Every structure is written in C-alpha cells, then in structure tokens.
Short mmCIF file of C-alpha atoms in Angstrom, two decimals:
data_model
loop_
_atom_site.label_atom_id
_atom_site.label_comp_id
_atom_site.label_asym_id
_atom_site.label_seq_id
_atom_site.Cartn_x
_atom_site.Cartn_y
_atom_site.Cartn_z
CA UNK A 1 0.00 0.00 0.00
CA UNK A 2 2.80 2.31 0.78
CA UNK A 3 4.44 1.73 -2.54
CA UNK A 4 1.16 2.19 -4.40
CA UNK A 5 0.46 5.32 -2.41
CA UNK A 6 3.91 6.67 -3.19
CA UNK A 7 3.41 5.92 -6.90
CA UNK A 8 0.15 7.81 -6.86
CA UNK A 9 1.78 10.82 -5.22
CA UNK A 10 4.50 10.80 -7.84
CA UNK A 11 1.91 10.65 -10.61
CA UNK A 12 -0.05 13.47 -9.07
CA UNK A 13 3.13 15.54 -8.75
CA UNK A 14 3.95 14.93 -12.39
CA UNK A 15 0.46 15.95 -13.41
CA UNK A 16 0.48 19.13 -11.29
CA UNK A 17 3.89 20.29 -12.52
CA UNK A 18 2.91 20.63 -16.17
CA UNK A 19 -0.38 22.32 -15.17
CA UNK A 20 1.30 24.74 -12.87
CA UNK A 21 3.83 25.79 -15.48
CA UNK A 22 1.39 27.11 -18.06
CA UNK A 23 -0.60 28.90 -15.41
CA UNK A 24 2.50 30.61 -14.17
CA UNK A 25 3.57 31.53 -17.64
CA UNK A 26 0.10 32.68 -18.49
CA UNK A 27 0.08 34.88 -15.41
CA UNK A 28 3.55 36.32 -16.16
CA UNK A 29 2.96 37.09 -19.80
CA UNK A 30 0.19 39.68 -19.30
CA UNK A 31 2.36 41.54 -16.78
CA UNK A 32 5.20 41.74 -19.31
CA UNK A 33 2.94 42.88 -22.14
CA UNK A 34 1.39 45.62 -20.01
CA UNK A 35 4.80 47.02 -19.17
CA UNK A 36 5.87 46.82 -22.77
CA UNK A 37 2.71 48.52 -24.05
CA UNK A 38 3.05 51.25 -21.43
CA UNK A 39 6.65 51.86 -22.45
CA UNK A 40 5.83 51.92 -26.15
CA UNK A 41 2.90 54.30 -25.58
CA UNK A 42 5.13 56.58 -23.52
CA UNK A 43 7.79 56.52 -26.21
CA UNK A 44 5.25 57.36 -28.88
CA UNK A 45 3.92 60.29 -26.84
CA UNK A 46 7.40 61.65 -26.24
CA UNK A 47 8.25 61.34 -29.95
CA UNK A 48 5.04 63.13 -30.93
CA UNK A 49 5.74 65.87 -28.37
CA UNK A 50 9.26 66.33 -29.71
CA UNK A 51 7.99 66.48 -33.29
CA UNK A 52 5.34 69.03 -32.36
CA UNK A 53 7.82 71.24 -30.54
CA UNK A 54 10.21 71.00 -33.46
CA UNK A 55 7.47 71.98 -35.90
CA UNK A 56 6.28 74.90 -33.79
CA UNK A 57 9.86 76.05 -33.25
CA UNK A 58 10.54 75.92 -36.97
CA UNK A 59 7.32 77.78 -37.75
CA UNK A 60 7.96 80.54 -35.24
CA UNK A 61 11.57 80.72 -36.39
CA UNK A 62 10.49 81.33 -39.96
CA UNK A 63 7.84 83.83 -38.91
CA UNK A 64 10.04 85.82 -36.58
CA UNK A 65 13.24 86.11 -38.62
CA UNK A 66 13.53 89.74 -39.70
CA UNK A 67 16.72 89.08 -41.67
CA UNK A 68 14.87 86.58 -43.87
CA UNK A 69 12.05 89.07 -44.43
CA UNK A 70 14.38 91.98 -45.14
CA UNK A 71 16.39 89.96 -47.69
CA UNK A 72 13.17 89.35 -49.60
CA UNK A 73 12.30 93.07 -49.36
CA UNK A 74 15.64 94.26 -50.67
CA UNK A 75 15.47 91.87 -53.62
CA UNK A 76 12.03 93.15 -54.57
CA UNK A 77 12.32 95.68 -57.43
CA UNK A 78 8.81 96.95 -56.77
CA UNK A 79 9.92 97.91 -53.25
CA UNK A 80 12.56 100.29 -54.66
CA UNK A 81 10.15 101.70 -57.26
CA UNK A 82 7.71 102.49 -54.46
CA UNK A 83 10.55 104.18 -52.55
CA UNK A 84 10.87 106.74 -55.35
CA UNK A 85 7.09 107.15 -55.62
CA UNK A 86 6.64 107.59 -51.87
CA UNK A 87 9.51 110.08 -51.59
CA UNK A 88 8.20 112.23 -54.44
CA UNK A 89 4.68 112.04 -53.02
CA UNK A 90 5.78 113.22 -49.58
CA UNK A 91 7.79 116.08 -51.11
CA UNK A 92 4.77 117.17 -53.15
CA UNK A 93 2.53 117.09 -50.07
CA UNK A 94 4.97 119.14 -48.00
CA UNK A 95 6.07 121.71 -50.60
CA UNK A 96 3.27 122.43 -53.08
CA UNK A 97 0.52 123.64 -50.75
CA UNK A 98 2.59 126.31 -48.93
CA UNK A 99 3.46 127.78 -52.33
CA UNK A 100 -0.19 127.67 -53.43
CA UNK A 101 -1.37 129.44 -50.27
CA UNK A 102 1.44 131.99 -50.44
CA UNK A 103 0.19 133.24 -53.82
CA UNK A 104 -2.81 134.74 -52.03
CA UNK A 105 -0.56 136.74 -49.70
CA UNK A 106 1.88 139.56 -50.17
CA UNK A 107 5.00 137.97 -48.83
CA UNK A 108 8.68 138.48 -49.29
CA UNK A 109 10.80 136.86 -51.97
CA UNK A 110 11.31 133.12 -51.78
CA UNK A 111 14.30 132.26 -49.68
CA UNK A 112 16.16 129.50 -51.45
CA UNK A 113 17.19 126.79 -48.98
CA UNK A 114 18.96 123.80 -50.55
CA UNK A 115 19.60 122.45 -47.06
CA UNK A 116 15.86 122.39 -46.30
CA UNK A 117 15.19 120.59 -49.60
CA UNK A 118 17.89 118.03 -48.80
CA UNK A 119 16.50 117.56 -45.30
CA UNK A 120 12.99 116.96 -46.63
CA UNK A 121 14.30 114.32 -49.07
CA UNK A 122 16.18 112.51 -46.30
CA UNK A 123 13.14 112.66 -44.04
CA UNK A 124 10.84 111.30 -46.76
CA UNK A 125 13.22 108.37 -47.35
CA UNK A 126 13.43 107.67 -43.60
CA UNK A 127 9.63 107.74 -43.37
CA UNK A 128 9.29 105.23 -46.20
CA UNK A 129 11.77 102.76 -44.71
CA UNK A 130 10.19 103.10 -41.27
CA UNK A 131 6.71 102.13 -42.42
CA UNK A 132 7.49 99.91 -45.43
CA UNK A 133 9.85 97.53 -43.60
CA UNK A 134 7.63 97.23 -40.57
CA UNK A 135 7.82 99.21 -37.37
CA UNK A 136 10.52 98.28 -34.80
CA UNK A 137 13.11 97.09 -37.34
CA UNK A 138 16.58 97.97 -36.08
CA UNK A 139 17.84 99.08 -39.48
CA UNK A 140 15.27 101.88 -39.43
CA UNK A 141 17.30 103.74 -36.80
CA UNK A 142 20.07 104.33 -39.34
CA UNK A 143 17.73 106.02 -41.81
CA UNK A 144 16.13 108.11 -39.03
CA UNK A 145 19.40 109.28 -37.48
CA UNK A 146 20.57 110.74 -40.82
CA UNK A 147 17.95 113.57 -40.94
CA UNK A 148 18.31 114.08 -37.18
CA UNK A 149 22.04 114.67 -37.63
CA UNK A 150 21.40 116.89 -40.65
CA UNK A 151 19.45 119.32 -38.44
CA UNK A 152 22.81 120.66 -37.24
CA UNK A 153 23.36 122.30 -40.64
CA UNK A 154 19.84 123.79 -40.62
CA UNK A 155 20.48 125.39 -37.24
CA UNK A 156 23.06 127.67 -38.85
CA UNK A 157 20.50 129.43 -41.09
CA UNK A 158 17.15 129.06 -39.25
CA UNK A 159 15.68 130.16 -35.95
CA UNK A 160 15.52 127.88 -32.94
CA UNK A 161 11.74 127.51 -33.21
CA UNK A 162 12.01 126.33 -36.81
CA UNK A 163 14.72 123.83 -35.98
CA UNK A 164 12.71 122.41 -33.07
CA UNK A 165 9.65 122.07 -35.29
CA UNK A 166 11.69 120.28 -37.96
CA UNK A 167 13.26 117.95 -35.39
CA UNK A 168 9.92 116.79 -33.96
CA UNK A 169 9.00 114.57 -36.91
CA UNK A 170 12.20 112.44 -37.08
CA UNK A 171 12.20 112.19 -33.28
CA UNK A 172 8.63 110.91 -33.52
CA UNK A 173 9.74 108.30 -36.08
CA UNK A 174 12.52 107.26 -33.72
CA UNK A 175 10.08 106.84 -30.82
CA UNK A 176 7.64 104.86 -32.98
CA UNK A 177 10.34 102.25 -33.61
CA UNK A 178 10.89 101.62 -29.88
CA UNK A 179 8.79 98.50 -29.09
CA UNK A 180 8.09 99.13 -25.40
CA UNK A 181 6.53 102.54 -26.09
CA UNK A 182 3.78 100.75 -28.03
CA UNK A 183 3.03 103.59 -30.45
CA UNK A 184 1.77 101.29 -33.19
CA UNK A 185 -1.84 102.24 -32.48
CA UNK A 186 -4.28 105.14 -32.81
CA UNK A 187 -2.20 107.30 -30.45
CA UNK A 188 0.89 106.87 -32.61
CA UNK A 189 -1.19 107.52 -35.73
CA UNK A 190 -2.52 110.82 -34.34
CA UNK A 191 0.94 111.95 -33.20
CA UNK A 192 2.58 111.17 -36.53
CA UNK A 193 -0.24 112.73 -38.55
CA UNK A 194 -0.15 115.94 -36.50
CA UNK A 195 3.63 116.33 -36.74
CA UNK A 196 3.75 115.45 -40.44
CA UNK A 197 1.08 118.12 -41.04
CA UNK A 198 2.69 120.90 -39.01
CA UNK A 199 6.42 120.29 -39.29
CA UNK A 200 7.62 120.91 -42.84
CA UNK A 201 4.60 122.79 -44.32
CA UNK A 202 4.73 125.42 -41.56
CA UNK A 203 8.50 125.91 -41.88
CA UNK A 204 8.29 126.09 -45.69
CA UNK A 205 5.49 128.65 -45.46
CA UNK A 206 7.56 130.74 -43.04
CA UNK A 207 10.58 130.55 -45.35
CA UNK A 208 8.38 131.80 -48.19
CA UNK A 209 6.64 134.67 -46.39
CA UNK A 210 8.82 135.37 -43.33
CA UNK A 211 5.68 135.25 -41.15
CA UNK A 212 2.99 132.79 -40.10
CA UNK A 213 -0.80 133.23 -40.06
CA UNK A 214 -3.42 131.29 -38.06
CA UNK A 215 -5.67 130.87 -41.17
CA UNK A 216 -2.86 128.94 -42.85
CA UNK A 217 -2.60 126.56 -39.89
CA UNK A 218 -6.38 126.02 -39.92
CA UNK A 219 -6.26 125.32 -43.64
CA UNK A 220 -4.00 122.31 -42.89
CA UNK A 221 -6.89 120.38 -41.30
CA UNK A 222 -7.65 118.49 -44.58
CA UNK A 223 -3.99 117.45 -44.72
CA UNK A 224 -4.22 116.18 -41.14
CA UNK A 225 -7.33 114.13 -42.00
CA UNK A 226 -5.59 112.76 -45.08
CA UNK A 227 -2.69 111.49 -42.99
CA UNK A 228 -5.10 109.94 -40.49
CA UNK A 229 -6.98 108.14 -43.24
CA UNK A 230 -4.19 106.92 -45.50
CA UNK A 231 -1.81 105.95 -42.67
CA UNK A 232 -4.44 104.16 -40.57
CA UNK A 233 -3.85 100.75 -42.17
CA UNK A 234 -0.10 101.06 -41.49
CA UNK A 235 -0.43 101.82 -37.78
CA UNK A 236 -3.35 99.38 -37.37
CA UNK A 237 -2.50 96.74 -39.98
CA UNK A 238 -4.89 93.87 -39.20
CA UNK A 239 -8.40 92.92 -38.17
CA UNK A 240 -11.71 94.65 -37.84
CA UNK A 241 -10.13 97.59 -36.02
CA UNK A 242 -8.18 98.46 -39.18
CA UNK A 243 -11.34 98.61 -41.30
CA UNK A 244 -13.34 100.53 -38.70
CA UNK A 245 -10.56 103.09 -38.13
CA UNK A 246 -10.15 103.63 -41.86
CA UNK A 247 -13.89 103.97 -42.29
CA UNK A 248 -14.23 106.60 -39.55
CA UNK A 249 -11.34 108.76 -40.77
CA UNK A 250 -12.45 108.23 -44.37
CA UNK A 251 -15.91 109.63 -43.60
CA UNK A 252 -14.38 112.77 -42.08
CA UNK A 253 -12.14 113.21 -45.12
CA UNK A 254 -15.08 112.66 -47.49
CA UNK A 255 -17.06 115.39 -45.74
CA UNK A 256 -14.19 117.82 -46.29
CA UNK A 257 -13.90 116.90 -49.97
CA UNK A 258 -17.66 117.13 -50.51
CA UNK A 259 -17.63 120.66 -49.10
CA UNK A 260 -15.40 121.80 -51.98
CA UNK A 261 -16.69 123.15 -55.31
CA UNK A 262 -17.81 120.27 -57.48
CA UNK A 263 -15.81 119.48 -60.59
CA UNK A 264 -14.01 116.54 -62.20
CA UNK A 265 -11.11 116.74 -59.73
CA UNK A 266 -13.44 116.66 -56.74
CA UNK A 267 -15.22 113.60 -58.12
CA UNK A 268 -11.89 111.85 -58.69
CA UNK A 269 -10.88 112.53 -55.07
CA UNK A 270 -14.15 111.00 -53.81
CA UNK A 271 -13.58 107.93 -56.00
CA UNK A 272 -10.02 107.58 -54.70
CA UNK A 273 -11.11 107.74 -51.06
CA UNK A 274 -13.84 105.13 -51.55
CA UNK A 275 -11.53 102.90 -53.62
CA UNK A 276 -8.81 103.10 -50.96
CA UNK A 277 -11.14 101.88 -48.24
CA UNK A 278 -12.92 99.19 -50.26
CA UNK A 279 -9.78 97.67 -51.81
CA UNK A 280 -6.60 98.72 -50.00
CA UNK A 281 -7.91 99.04 -46.43
CA UNK A 282 -10.86 96.67 -46.37
CA UNK A 283 -8.74 93.91 -47.93
CA UNK A 284 -5.17 92.95 -47.03
CA UNK A 285 -2.41 94.57 -49.05
CA UNK A 286 1.17 93.50 -48.34
CA UNK A 287 2.77 95.69 -45.70
CA UNK A 288 5.84 96.34 -47.83
CA UNK A 289 3.67 97.91 -50.56
CA UNK A 290 1.24 99.91 -48.41
CA UNK A 291 3.42 102.93 -47.73
CA UNK A 292 4.31 103.58 -51.36
CA UNK A 293 0.84 103.07 -52.81
CA UNK A 294 -0.99 104.93 -50.05
CA UNK A 295 1.45 107.84 -50.20
CA UNK A 296 0.76 108.23 -53.91
CA UNK A 297 -3.02 108.18 -53.40
CA UNK A 298 -2.71 110.62 -50.51
CA UNK A 299 -0.70 113.01 -52.69
CA UNK A 300 -3.40 113.00 -55.38
CA UNK A 301 -6.17 113.58 -52.81
CA UNK A 302 -4.28 116.37 -51.04
CA UNK A 303 -3.38 118.16 -54.28
CA UNK A 304 -6.99 117.99 -55.45
CA UNK A 305 -8.12 119.56 -52.16
CA UNK A 306 -5.46 122.27 -52.16
CA UNK A 307 -5.59 123.09 -55.86
CA UNK A 308 -9.24 124.07 -55.34
CA UNK A 309 -7.97 127.06 -53.38
CA UNK A 310 -6.09 128.67 -56.27
#
C-alpha cells in the first residue's frame, strides 16, 4: 500500500507540474505585455511631443526672422520703385501747398534753402523705410538718425523755433520704432499725422513769407485728416479695427472733400477715397507695398483739395 500510495503521489506531482507551469507563464505574460505597451505608448507620446515642438519652433523661427524678411524686401524691385514714388509724393505734399497758399498773400521773396530741400528728401526716405519695412526694425534707426544729424546744418540758417519744429517729426519716427513705447496704435497715428502736417509745411510757409498766419494753420486740417486716413492701415494693420478706423477717418475726409466746389477733380478725389477703403484698407495689401501706394493716393487727394484754393 505504501508503494502504491507513493506511486500515486508521484503521478499526481507529475500531473500538477505541467499544469502549474502554463498557469504561471500565463500569469507572467500579461504583466510583461502591459509594461511593454506602457513603455511603447510613452515613447510614442514623447516622440510626438518632440515632433510638435520641433514643428512649432521651426514655424515661429520662420515667422520671426527679420533678416529673412528683409532679404526678400531688398530683392524686390517693386519695393525700390515704391521708394521713389513715396519720396516724391511726400515732397509734393509738404512743398506744393505752402506755395499755393502763399500766392494769395503779399510775402517776401522766396528764400532758397537747398539744405531744407535736402533735409525733406532725407526725411521722406526715412519715413518710407520706417513704415514699409515694418515698425521696430533695427535698421530703421540708421535712416532716421541721418535727418536728425542733418538738423545741425539747418540750425546755422534758421531760428531755434524752426529747428525744433523740424526735429519733432524724425524724433517721432525714432520713438515709434521703440517697441516698449507701443506707439503702433491710434495714439501713434494721431501723433505722426499731426507732426507730419505741421512740421515741414509750416517751416516752408515761413521761409516763403517770413511770417505765419493762423488761417494757414487752420487750412491744414484736410492734410491732417488725409494722414489719419491713409496711414491708418499702417499703424493698425490687421483685423476689424483696421477697417473701422479707416472707415471713420475716411468719412471725415469725405465730408471735407464734398464741401469743396464740385468738378471733375473733386469727383476723382471722392472715388479715390472710396476705392482706398474698399480695396486697400478693407482687404489685405502687403505691408511692404502699403506705404508707397498709399502715399501716392494721398498726394493726389491732397493736391486735389489744395488746388481748389487757387
């Protein structure tokens, strides 16, 4: 009996061993697969996170590289053509109206000032580069410092009041390019428009007549509204605020134009103002082209308004 009992125990042990082995292996395998799946899922998440950060870094790098943008600007022939157009437009706005208004007065002989002409050209070029390249570009400081330094030569033949008035506009351009001042808004637009209206036209008028009259300053209100309207999409370049600001200042400018005697030139000015809002302000025009095109349209509008006073 003992031997038979021992044989049975051995048989039972042999039967339990093979059964216990698969159960143990079956219990161990799920634990290993769970760890492996957790590791693989973690690795996949980390790889996706790295890819996403790399993509976002590359996108922001391409968006925020001013050197890449400026290289494209300087290779653009249309950019340089608009530089000439914008410079000539600004010179026409600043110089023609004081001569037109002076014809109605009995003033002294015209005082030739080549230095003032040179200064106005340098200032017009600095204005174009400031607004065509985008505000807060470091290279703009070079173009702005040139007319500021040129004021030294004007001080030798003009009064202190005239020199201060001439210096206000380039100083304003310099301050606009400082990012932390945050002048790329309606406040900066009003400051620039006011100084661009009063700076050179007032000094040129004084050089022509050797005196200054309050009616002449009041007659510059249409020029002030023109700057507010045509420069609004440069100071406020995107979104609904750009369209609303342009619309408000455009309505004020339209009211001034409609108050003039009606003729073909008046009608053309009305069409230009409406076209500028519907196409150039309401839709997105490239920033590098806005300053040149808008300066040209502003010159036509301003000359139409001022030529009515002949």
